XYZ file of C-alpha atoms in Angstrom:
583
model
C -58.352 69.721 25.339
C -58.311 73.027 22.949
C -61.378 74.479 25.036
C -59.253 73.903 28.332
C -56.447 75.638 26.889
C -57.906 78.882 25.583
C -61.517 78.327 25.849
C -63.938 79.748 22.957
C -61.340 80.963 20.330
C -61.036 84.793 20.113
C -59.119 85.714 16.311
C -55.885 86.563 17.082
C -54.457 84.401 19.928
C -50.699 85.199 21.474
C -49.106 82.696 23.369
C -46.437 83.943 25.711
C -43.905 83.213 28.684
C -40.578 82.136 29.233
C -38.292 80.873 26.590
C -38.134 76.991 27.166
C -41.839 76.298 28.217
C -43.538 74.878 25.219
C -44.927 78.176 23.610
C -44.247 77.111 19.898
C -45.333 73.759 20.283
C -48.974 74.837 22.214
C -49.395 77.589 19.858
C -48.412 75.254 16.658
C -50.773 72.363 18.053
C -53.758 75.219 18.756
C -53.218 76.690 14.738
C -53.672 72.824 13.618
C -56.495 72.157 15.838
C -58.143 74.976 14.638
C -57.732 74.513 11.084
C -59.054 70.799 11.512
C -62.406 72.141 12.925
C -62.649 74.023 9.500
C -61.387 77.298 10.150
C -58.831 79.151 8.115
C -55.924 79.834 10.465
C -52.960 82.061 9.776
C -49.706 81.083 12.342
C -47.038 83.775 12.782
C -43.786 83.588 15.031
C -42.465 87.296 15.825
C -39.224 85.293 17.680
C -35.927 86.286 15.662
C -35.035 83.088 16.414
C -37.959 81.270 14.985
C -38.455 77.065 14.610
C -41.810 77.171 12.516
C -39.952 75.518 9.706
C -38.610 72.650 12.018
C -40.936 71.975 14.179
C -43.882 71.859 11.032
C -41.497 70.087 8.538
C -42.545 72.316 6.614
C -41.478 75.527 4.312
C -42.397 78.611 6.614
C -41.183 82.245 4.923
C -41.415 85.970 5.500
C -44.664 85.581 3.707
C -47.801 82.891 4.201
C -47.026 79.758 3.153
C -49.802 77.222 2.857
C -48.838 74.060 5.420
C -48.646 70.123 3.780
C -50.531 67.887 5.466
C -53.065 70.617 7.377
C -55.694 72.310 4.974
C -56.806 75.573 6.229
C -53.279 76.281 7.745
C -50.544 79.005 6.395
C -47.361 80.232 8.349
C -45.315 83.098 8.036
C -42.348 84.473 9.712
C -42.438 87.743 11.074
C -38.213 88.332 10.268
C -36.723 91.434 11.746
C -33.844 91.990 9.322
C -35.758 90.641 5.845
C -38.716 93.177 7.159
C -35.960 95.934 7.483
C -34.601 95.050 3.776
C -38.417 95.081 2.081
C -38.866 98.509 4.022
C -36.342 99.921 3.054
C -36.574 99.231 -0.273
C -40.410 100.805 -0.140
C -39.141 103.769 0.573
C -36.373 103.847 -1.590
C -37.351 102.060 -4.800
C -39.551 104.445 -6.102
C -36.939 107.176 -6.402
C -33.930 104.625 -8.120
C -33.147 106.592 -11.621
C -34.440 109.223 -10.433
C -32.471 111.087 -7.913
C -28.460 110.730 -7.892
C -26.764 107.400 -6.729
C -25.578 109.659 -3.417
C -28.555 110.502 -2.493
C -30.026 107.160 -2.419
C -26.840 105.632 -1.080
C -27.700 108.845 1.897
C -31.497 107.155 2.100
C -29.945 103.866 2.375
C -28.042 104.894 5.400
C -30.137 106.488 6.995
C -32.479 103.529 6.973
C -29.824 100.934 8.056
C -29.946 101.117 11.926
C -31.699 99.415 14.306
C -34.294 102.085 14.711
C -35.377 100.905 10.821
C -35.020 97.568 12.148
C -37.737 97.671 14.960
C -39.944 99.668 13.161
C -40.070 97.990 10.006
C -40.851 94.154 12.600
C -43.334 95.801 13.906
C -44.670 97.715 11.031
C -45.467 93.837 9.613
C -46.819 92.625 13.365
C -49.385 95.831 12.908
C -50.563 94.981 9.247
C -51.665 91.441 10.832
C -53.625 92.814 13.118
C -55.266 94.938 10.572
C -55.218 93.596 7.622
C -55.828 89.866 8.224
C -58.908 89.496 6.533
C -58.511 86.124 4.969
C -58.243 84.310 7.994
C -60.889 82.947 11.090
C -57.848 83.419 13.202
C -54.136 84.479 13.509
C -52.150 82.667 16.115
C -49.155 84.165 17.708
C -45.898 81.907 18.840
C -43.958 85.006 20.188
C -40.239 85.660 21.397
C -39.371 85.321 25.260
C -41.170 87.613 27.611
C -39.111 90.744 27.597
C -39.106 90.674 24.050
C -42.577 90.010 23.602
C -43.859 92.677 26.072
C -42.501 95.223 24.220
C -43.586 94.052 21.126
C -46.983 94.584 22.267
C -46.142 97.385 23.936
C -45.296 98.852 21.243
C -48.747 100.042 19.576
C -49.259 102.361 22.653
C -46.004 103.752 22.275
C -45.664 104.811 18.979
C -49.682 106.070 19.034
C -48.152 108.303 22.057
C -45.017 109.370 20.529
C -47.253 110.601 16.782
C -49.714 111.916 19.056
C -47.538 114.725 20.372
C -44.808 114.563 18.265
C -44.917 118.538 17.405
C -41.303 118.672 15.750
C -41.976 116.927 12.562
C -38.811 114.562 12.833
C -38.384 111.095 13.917
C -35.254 108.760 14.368
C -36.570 107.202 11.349
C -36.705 110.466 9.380
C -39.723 112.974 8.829
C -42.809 112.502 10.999
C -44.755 112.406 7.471
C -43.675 109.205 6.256
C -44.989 108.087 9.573
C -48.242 109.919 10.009
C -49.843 107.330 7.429
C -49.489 104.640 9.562
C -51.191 106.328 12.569
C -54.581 104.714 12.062
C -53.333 101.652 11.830
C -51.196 101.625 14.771
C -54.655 103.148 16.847
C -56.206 100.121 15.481
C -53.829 97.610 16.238
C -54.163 99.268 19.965
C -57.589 98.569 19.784
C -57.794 95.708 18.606
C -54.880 94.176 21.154
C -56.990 95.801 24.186
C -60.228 94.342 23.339
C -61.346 90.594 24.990
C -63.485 89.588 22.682
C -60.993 89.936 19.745
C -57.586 89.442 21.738
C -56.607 86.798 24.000
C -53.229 86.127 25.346
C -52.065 82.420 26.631
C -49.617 82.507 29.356
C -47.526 79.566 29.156
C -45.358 77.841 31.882
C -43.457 75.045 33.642
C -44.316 74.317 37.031
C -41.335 75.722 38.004
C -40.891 78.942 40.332
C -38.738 81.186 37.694
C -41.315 80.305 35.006
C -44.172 81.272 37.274
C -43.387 84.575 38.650
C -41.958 85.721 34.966
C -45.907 84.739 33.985
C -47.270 86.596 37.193
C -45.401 89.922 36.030
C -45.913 89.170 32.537
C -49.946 89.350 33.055
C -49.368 92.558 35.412
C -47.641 94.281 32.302
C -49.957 93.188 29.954
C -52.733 94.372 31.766
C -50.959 97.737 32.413
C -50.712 97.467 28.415
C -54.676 96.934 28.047
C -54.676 93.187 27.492
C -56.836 91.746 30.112
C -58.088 89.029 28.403
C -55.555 86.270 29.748
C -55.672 82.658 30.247
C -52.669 80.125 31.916
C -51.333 76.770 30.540
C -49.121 74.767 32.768
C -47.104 73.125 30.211
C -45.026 69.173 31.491
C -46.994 68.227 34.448
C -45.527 65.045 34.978
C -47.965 62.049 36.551
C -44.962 59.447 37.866
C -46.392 55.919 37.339
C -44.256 54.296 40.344
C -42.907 54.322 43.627
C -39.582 55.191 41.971
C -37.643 57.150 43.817
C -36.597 59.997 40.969
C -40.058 60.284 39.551
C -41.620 60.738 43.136
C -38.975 63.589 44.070
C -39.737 65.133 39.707
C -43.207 65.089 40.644
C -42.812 66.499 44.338
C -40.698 69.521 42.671
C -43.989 70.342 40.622
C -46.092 70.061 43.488
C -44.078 72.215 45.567
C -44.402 74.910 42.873
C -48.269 74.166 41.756
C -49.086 73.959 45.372
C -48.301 78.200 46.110
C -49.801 79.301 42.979
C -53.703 79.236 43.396
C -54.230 82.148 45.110
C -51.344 83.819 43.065
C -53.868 83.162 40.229
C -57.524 83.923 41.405
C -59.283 84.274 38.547
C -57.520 82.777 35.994
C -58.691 79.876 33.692
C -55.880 77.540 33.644
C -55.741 74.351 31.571
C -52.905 71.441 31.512
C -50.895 69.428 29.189
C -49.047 66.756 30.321
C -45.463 66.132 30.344
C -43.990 63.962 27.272
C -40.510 62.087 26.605
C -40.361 63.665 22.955
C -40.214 66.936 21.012
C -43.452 67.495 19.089
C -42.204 67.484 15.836
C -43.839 67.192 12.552
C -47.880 67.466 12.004
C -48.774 63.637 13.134
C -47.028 64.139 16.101
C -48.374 68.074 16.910
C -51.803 66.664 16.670
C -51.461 64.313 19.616
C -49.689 66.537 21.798
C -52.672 68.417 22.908
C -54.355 64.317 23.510
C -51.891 62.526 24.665
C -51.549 61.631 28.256
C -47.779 61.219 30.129
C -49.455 58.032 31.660
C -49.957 56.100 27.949
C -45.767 55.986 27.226
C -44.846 52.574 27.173
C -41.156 51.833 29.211
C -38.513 52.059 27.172
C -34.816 51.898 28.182
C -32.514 54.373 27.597
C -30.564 53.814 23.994
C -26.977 52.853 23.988
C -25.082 55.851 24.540
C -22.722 57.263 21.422
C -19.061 57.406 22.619
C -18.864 61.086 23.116
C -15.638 62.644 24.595
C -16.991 65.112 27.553
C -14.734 67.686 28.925
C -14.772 69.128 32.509
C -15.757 72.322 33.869
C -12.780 72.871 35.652
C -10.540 72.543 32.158
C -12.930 76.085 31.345
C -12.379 77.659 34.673
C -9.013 77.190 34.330
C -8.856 78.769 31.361
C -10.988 81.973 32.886
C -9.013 82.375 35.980
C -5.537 82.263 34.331
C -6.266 85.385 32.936
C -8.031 86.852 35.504
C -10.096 89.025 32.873
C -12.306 88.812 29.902
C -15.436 88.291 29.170
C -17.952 85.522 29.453
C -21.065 85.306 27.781
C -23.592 82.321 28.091
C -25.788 82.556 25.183
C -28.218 79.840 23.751
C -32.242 79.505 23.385
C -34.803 80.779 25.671
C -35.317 78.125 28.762
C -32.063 75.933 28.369
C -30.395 77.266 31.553
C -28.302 80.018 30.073
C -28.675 82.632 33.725
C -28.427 79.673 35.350
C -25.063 78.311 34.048
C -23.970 81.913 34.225
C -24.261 82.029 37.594
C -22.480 78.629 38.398
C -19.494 79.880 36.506
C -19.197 83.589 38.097
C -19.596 81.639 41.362
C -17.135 79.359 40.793
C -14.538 81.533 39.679
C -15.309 83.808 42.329
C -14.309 81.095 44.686
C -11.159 81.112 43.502
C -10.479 84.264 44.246
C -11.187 86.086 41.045
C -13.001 89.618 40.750
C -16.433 88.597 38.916
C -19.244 91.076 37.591
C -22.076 88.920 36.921
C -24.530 90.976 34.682
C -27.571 90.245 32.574
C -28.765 91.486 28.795
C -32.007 89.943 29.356
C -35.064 91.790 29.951
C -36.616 89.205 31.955
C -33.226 87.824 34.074
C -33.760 87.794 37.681
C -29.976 86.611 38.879
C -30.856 88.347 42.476
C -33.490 85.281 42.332
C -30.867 82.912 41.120
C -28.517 83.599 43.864
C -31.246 83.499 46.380
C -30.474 85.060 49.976
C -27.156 83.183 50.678
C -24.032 85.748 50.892
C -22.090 85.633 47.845
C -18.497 84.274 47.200
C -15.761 86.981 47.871
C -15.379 89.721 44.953
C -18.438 88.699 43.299
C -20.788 91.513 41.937
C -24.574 91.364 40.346
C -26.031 93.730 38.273
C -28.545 94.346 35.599
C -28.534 96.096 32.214
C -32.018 98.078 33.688
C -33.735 99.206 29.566
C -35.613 102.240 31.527
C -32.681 103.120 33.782
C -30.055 103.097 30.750
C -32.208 104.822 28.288
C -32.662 107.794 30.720
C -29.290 108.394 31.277
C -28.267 108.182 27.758
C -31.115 110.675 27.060
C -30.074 112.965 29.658
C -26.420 112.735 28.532
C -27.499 113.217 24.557
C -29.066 116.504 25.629
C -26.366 117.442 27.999
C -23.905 117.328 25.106
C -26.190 119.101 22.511
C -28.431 121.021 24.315
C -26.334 124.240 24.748
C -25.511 124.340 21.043
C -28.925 124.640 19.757
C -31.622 127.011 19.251
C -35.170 125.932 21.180
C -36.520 124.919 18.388
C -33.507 122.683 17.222
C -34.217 121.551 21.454
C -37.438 120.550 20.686
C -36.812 118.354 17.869
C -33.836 116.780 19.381
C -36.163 116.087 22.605
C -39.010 114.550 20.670
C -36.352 111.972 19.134
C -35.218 111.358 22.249
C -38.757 110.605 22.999
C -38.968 107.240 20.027
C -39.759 103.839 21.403
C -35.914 103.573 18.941
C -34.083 105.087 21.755
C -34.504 102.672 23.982
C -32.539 99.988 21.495
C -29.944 102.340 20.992
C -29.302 102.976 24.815
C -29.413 99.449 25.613
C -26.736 98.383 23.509
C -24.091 101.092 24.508
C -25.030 99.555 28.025
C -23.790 96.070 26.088
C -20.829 97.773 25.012
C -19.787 99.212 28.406
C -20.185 96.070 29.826
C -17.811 94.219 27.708
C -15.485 97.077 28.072
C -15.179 96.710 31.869
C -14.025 93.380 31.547
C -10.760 94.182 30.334
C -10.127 94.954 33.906
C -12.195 91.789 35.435
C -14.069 88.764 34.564
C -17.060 90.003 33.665
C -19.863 86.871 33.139
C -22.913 88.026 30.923
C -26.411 86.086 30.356
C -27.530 87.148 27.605
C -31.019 87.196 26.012
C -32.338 84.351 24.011
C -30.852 83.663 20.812
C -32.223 85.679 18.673
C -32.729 88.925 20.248
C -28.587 88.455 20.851
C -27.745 88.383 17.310
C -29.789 91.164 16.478
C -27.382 92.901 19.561
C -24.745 92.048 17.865
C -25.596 93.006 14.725
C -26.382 95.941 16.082
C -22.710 96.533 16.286
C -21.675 97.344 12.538
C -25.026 100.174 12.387
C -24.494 101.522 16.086
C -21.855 104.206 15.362
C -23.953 105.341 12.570
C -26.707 105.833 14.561
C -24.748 107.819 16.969
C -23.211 110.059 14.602
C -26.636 111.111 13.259
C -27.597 112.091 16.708
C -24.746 113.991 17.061
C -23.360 112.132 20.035
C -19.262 111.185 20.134
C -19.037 107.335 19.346
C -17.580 105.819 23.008
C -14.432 103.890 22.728
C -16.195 100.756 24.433
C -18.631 101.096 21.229
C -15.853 101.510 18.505
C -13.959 98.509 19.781
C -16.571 96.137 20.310
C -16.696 93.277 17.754
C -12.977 93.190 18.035
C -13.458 92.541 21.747
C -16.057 90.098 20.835
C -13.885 87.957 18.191
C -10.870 87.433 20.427
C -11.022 84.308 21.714
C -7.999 85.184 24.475
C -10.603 88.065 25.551
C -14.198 86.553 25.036
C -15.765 83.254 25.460
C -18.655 82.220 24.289
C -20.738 79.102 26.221
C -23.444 78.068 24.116
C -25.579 76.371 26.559
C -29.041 73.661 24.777
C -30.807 71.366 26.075
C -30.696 67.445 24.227
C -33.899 68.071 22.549
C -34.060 68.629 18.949
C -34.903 72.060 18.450
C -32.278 73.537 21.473
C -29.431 71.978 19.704
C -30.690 72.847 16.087
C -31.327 76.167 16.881
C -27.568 76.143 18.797
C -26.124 74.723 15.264
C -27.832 77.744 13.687
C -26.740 80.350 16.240
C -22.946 78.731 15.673
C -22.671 79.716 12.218
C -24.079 83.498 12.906
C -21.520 83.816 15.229
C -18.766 82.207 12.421
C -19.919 85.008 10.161
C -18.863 87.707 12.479
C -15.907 85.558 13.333
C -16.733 84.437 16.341
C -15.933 81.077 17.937
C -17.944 79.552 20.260
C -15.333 78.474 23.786
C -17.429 75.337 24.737
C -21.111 73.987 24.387
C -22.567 73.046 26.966
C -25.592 70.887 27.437
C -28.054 71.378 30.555
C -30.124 68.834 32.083
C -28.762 65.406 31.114
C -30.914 62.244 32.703
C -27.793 59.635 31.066
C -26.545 59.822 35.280
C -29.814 59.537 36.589
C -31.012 56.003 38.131
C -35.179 55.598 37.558
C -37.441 53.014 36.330
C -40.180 55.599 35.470
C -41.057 55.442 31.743
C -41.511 59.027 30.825
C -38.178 59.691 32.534
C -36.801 56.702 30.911
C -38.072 57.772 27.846
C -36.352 61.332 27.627
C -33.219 59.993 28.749
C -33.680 57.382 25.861
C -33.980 60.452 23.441
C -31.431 62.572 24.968
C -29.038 60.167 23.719
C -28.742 61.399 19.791
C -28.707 65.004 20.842
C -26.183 64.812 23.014
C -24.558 63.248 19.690
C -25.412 65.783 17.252
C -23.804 68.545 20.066
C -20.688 66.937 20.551
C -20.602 66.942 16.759
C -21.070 70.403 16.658
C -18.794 71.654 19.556
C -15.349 72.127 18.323
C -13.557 72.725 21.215
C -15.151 71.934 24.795
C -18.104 69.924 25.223
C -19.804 70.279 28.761
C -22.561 68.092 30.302
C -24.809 68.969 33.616
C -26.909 66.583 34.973
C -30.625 67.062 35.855
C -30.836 68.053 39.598
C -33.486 66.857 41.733
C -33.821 70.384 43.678
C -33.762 73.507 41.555
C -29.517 74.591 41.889
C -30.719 78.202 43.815
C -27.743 79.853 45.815
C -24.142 80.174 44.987
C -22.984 77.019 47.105
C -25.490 74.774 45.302
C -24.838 76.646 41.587
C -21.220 75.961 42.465
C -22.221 72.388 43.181
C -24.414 71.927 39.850
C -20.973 72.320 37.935
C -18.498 70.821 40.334
């Protein structure tokens, strides 16, 4: 099964796609196979949001940790914010007793944004590819496309930007402190580009969002220089009866798999079949990549907790009384967050309400969603475009500062301007806009998967720093942000899972970030359910039988609404059938 995945084993291996499709469990399964042929195998997840720890049952820090129960195995973290503390303190440690507390305090904020933030994440991704000498292989479980493509996008870019960086300055501070790590970012480049070193595994669901975010993911990477690709359709389901559900599961997949081989000419595809559990623990992460859908013996579904489930209507109530505010589905990759986020702006469209429907998320497609039908009344889409938004904020940086300086002082300001950092920066005021507007309307955001969100919202306390050091006035939608963000009469927060183990855990987690920054979560709301659904089909039977205690441990978590959606039979495209999904 590990040659159909990714064939003969290149070192590092990166296995990508959309959030919800199986890449940690593949890519944890591969790192285990490997290591139990005899090779040493490092395993690294560059997701803020990572589940190494979880899904291995096992200890996984910012630093290689050897894994129980698999010799030859170690897994590490790759943590944004930790790799933005050890940075900083690189560059700052050696100077502590020696220059004045203000100037280091000055060193320390200069190196708090979220420029410091990106480059110190991928400062760490670039020493793996370099410096991973101790190890046969180093397998990647990565963050959600969007994320992930400019992770790796990333090498090229900064190469670029030292390359003709002539001013001597970066967002980050002088171009010196930089210049060191040229050779290693060339390398990395190298290294990434080349097939017999690099390959990446595209991972999806047959289903038609999943696919085409894998069809442009391989024509970006390929832009990028990494041709070396391979596809895994993750959940094919087999049904094992005439049963009437299973047939139309199975017919779903087929309609998808059936328009996709000429869409992939070329490619080397392998399968893994669908299963009625999360792949937790080692035992179990060594028969995923064996077991077949077909072996599950029927089970019925467990007796169902008495959970108290609240309607949808109670929250669109609640949204249209005001007739402003924001909404913000946020959650893990894949549970259904765009989609919920369009049933909602739909439905309170319908009722008359002016909605703005608007994505954070690199790789959103609510155009897609909404499909061809004409929208409800007063309902608008739009996108937070990263190329359009950085752009303008460029031009509008130099606009403001331009005629004040010299052209040398131009120069440097322009070659700032130029840093992969900018594009962070001009993304979130984009954020910030956003939620301003919707003091004015209802304004429904999907957001990005979990992780990248909290790193936009932490974002939030370093922003107005990092705007004052470019010299560029702090907007008022900026400056009153987080308050915006922690009123619950203004903002709700839907925290949308799946009932599957790591969804919910990682919604739990995402919970008490948002607590920190006092932030209260309006309802949770779980996607999918198969407790409604009549089948006689094992494997079916069998995740609705495990749905059961997750559906538990959410209502358990939620502490004010608790929302279920059933699984649909046809995928809920179109605003009359999103309104339908939540009716």
């Amino acid at each position: 099964m590990l040659e159909e995945l990714i064939g003969e084993p290149t070192r590092y291996l990166f296995f990508t796609g959309k959030g919800g499709v199986g890449k940690t469990s593949l890519s944890v399964a591969t790192a285990i196979a490997l290591a139990d042929s005899g090779r040493r195998v490092l395993l690294v997840s560059t997701d803020p949001a990572s589940n190494l720890s979880e899904v291995l049952e096992s200890k996984v820090g910012i630093h290689p940790d050897p894994i129980s129960g698999v010799e030859g195995l170690w897994a590490m973290d790759v943590d944004p914010l930790a790799a933005a503390a050890e940075y900083r303190e690189r560059v700052v440690g050696p100077y502590r007793g020696i220059l004045p507390e203000g100037v280091i305090a000055g060193i320390e904020e200069q190196l708090s944004g979220a420029c410091t933030v990106e480059i110190a994440a991928f400062d760490r991704f670039t020493g793996l590819l370099v410096d991973a000498s101790d190890y046969d292989h180093v397998v990647f479980d990565t963050a959600p496309t969007g994320h992930t493509l400019r992770l790796l996008a990333l090498p090229g870019a900064w190469t670029e930007f030292l390359d003709t960086n002539s001013a001597g300055v970066t967002c980050i501070g002088p171009l010196s402190g930089l210049t060191e790590q040229r050779e290693r970012y060339r390398e990395a480049l190298a290294t990434l580009s080349n097939p017999l070193r690099t390959t990446v595994v595209l991972v999806s669901r047959p289903e038609a969002d999943a696919i085409e975010e894998v069809l442009r993911s391989s024509i970006e990477l390929t832009a990028a220089g990494l041709s070396n690709q391979r596809l895994v359709l993750n959940g094919i389901f087999t049904p094992s009866s005439t049963d009437p559900v299973a047939l139309r599961f199975a017919s779903r997949q087929q309609e998808v798999l059936g328009g996709i081989a000429k869409r992939f000419e070329g490619f080397e595809v392998g399968t893994v079949a669908l299963q009625p559990y999360s792949p937790i623990g080692v035992a179990s992460l060594r028969s995923f990549l064996r077991s077949d859908s077909g072996e599950v013996a029927a089970a019925g579904y467990s007796e169902a907790p008495s959970v108290e489930v609240d309607k949808f209507s109670e929250l669109l109530d609640e949204i249209v009384a005001s007739r402003r505010g924001l909404i913000m589905t946020v959650g893990k990759g894949g549970v259904g967050k765009t989609t919920i986020a369009g049933a909602i702006a739909c439905a309170v469209a319908a009722r008359g309400v002016e909605v703005v429907l608007s994505t954070t998320d690199p790789a959103a497609h609510l155009t897609g969603l909404l499909g061809g039908e004409t929208l409800p009344e007063g309902l608008r889409v739009e996108r937070i475009d990263p190329a359009e938004v950085t752009s303008s904020y460029a031009a509008e940086v130099v606009a403001t500062l331009g005629p004040e300086l010299e052209q040398e002082g131009l120069e440097v300001l322009m070659e700032d301007l130029r840093s992969p950092c900018t594009e962070e920066i001009a993304v979130f005021r984009a954020f910030a806009d956003v939620v301003g507007r919707a003091q004015e309307s209802v304004v429904v955001l999907d957001t990005a998967p979990s992780g990248h969100t909290l790193l936009l919202l932490d974002a939030a306390q370093g922003f107005e720093r990092e705007v004052t050091r470019s010299g560029n006035e702090v907007p008022e939608a900026v400056s009153h942000l987080l308050k915006r963000l922690a009123d619950p009469e203004f903002t709700k927060i839907v925290l949308v899972t799946l009932a599957e183990a790591t969804p919910v855990n990682e919604a739990k987690a995402f919970q008490s970030d948002l607590r920190r920054a006092g932030i209260e979560p309006a309802a949770w709301v779980v996607n999918q359910c198969m407790r409604s659904i009549e089948t006689s089909d094992p494997v079916l039977l069998g995740i609705g039988s495990n749905q059961e205690r997750w559906i538990a441990a959410a209502s358990a978590a939620a502490t004010k609404m608790l929302l279920l959606v059933d699984w649909r039979g046809e995928a809920p495209v179109r605003a009359s059938a999103l309104q339908a999904m939540i009716a």
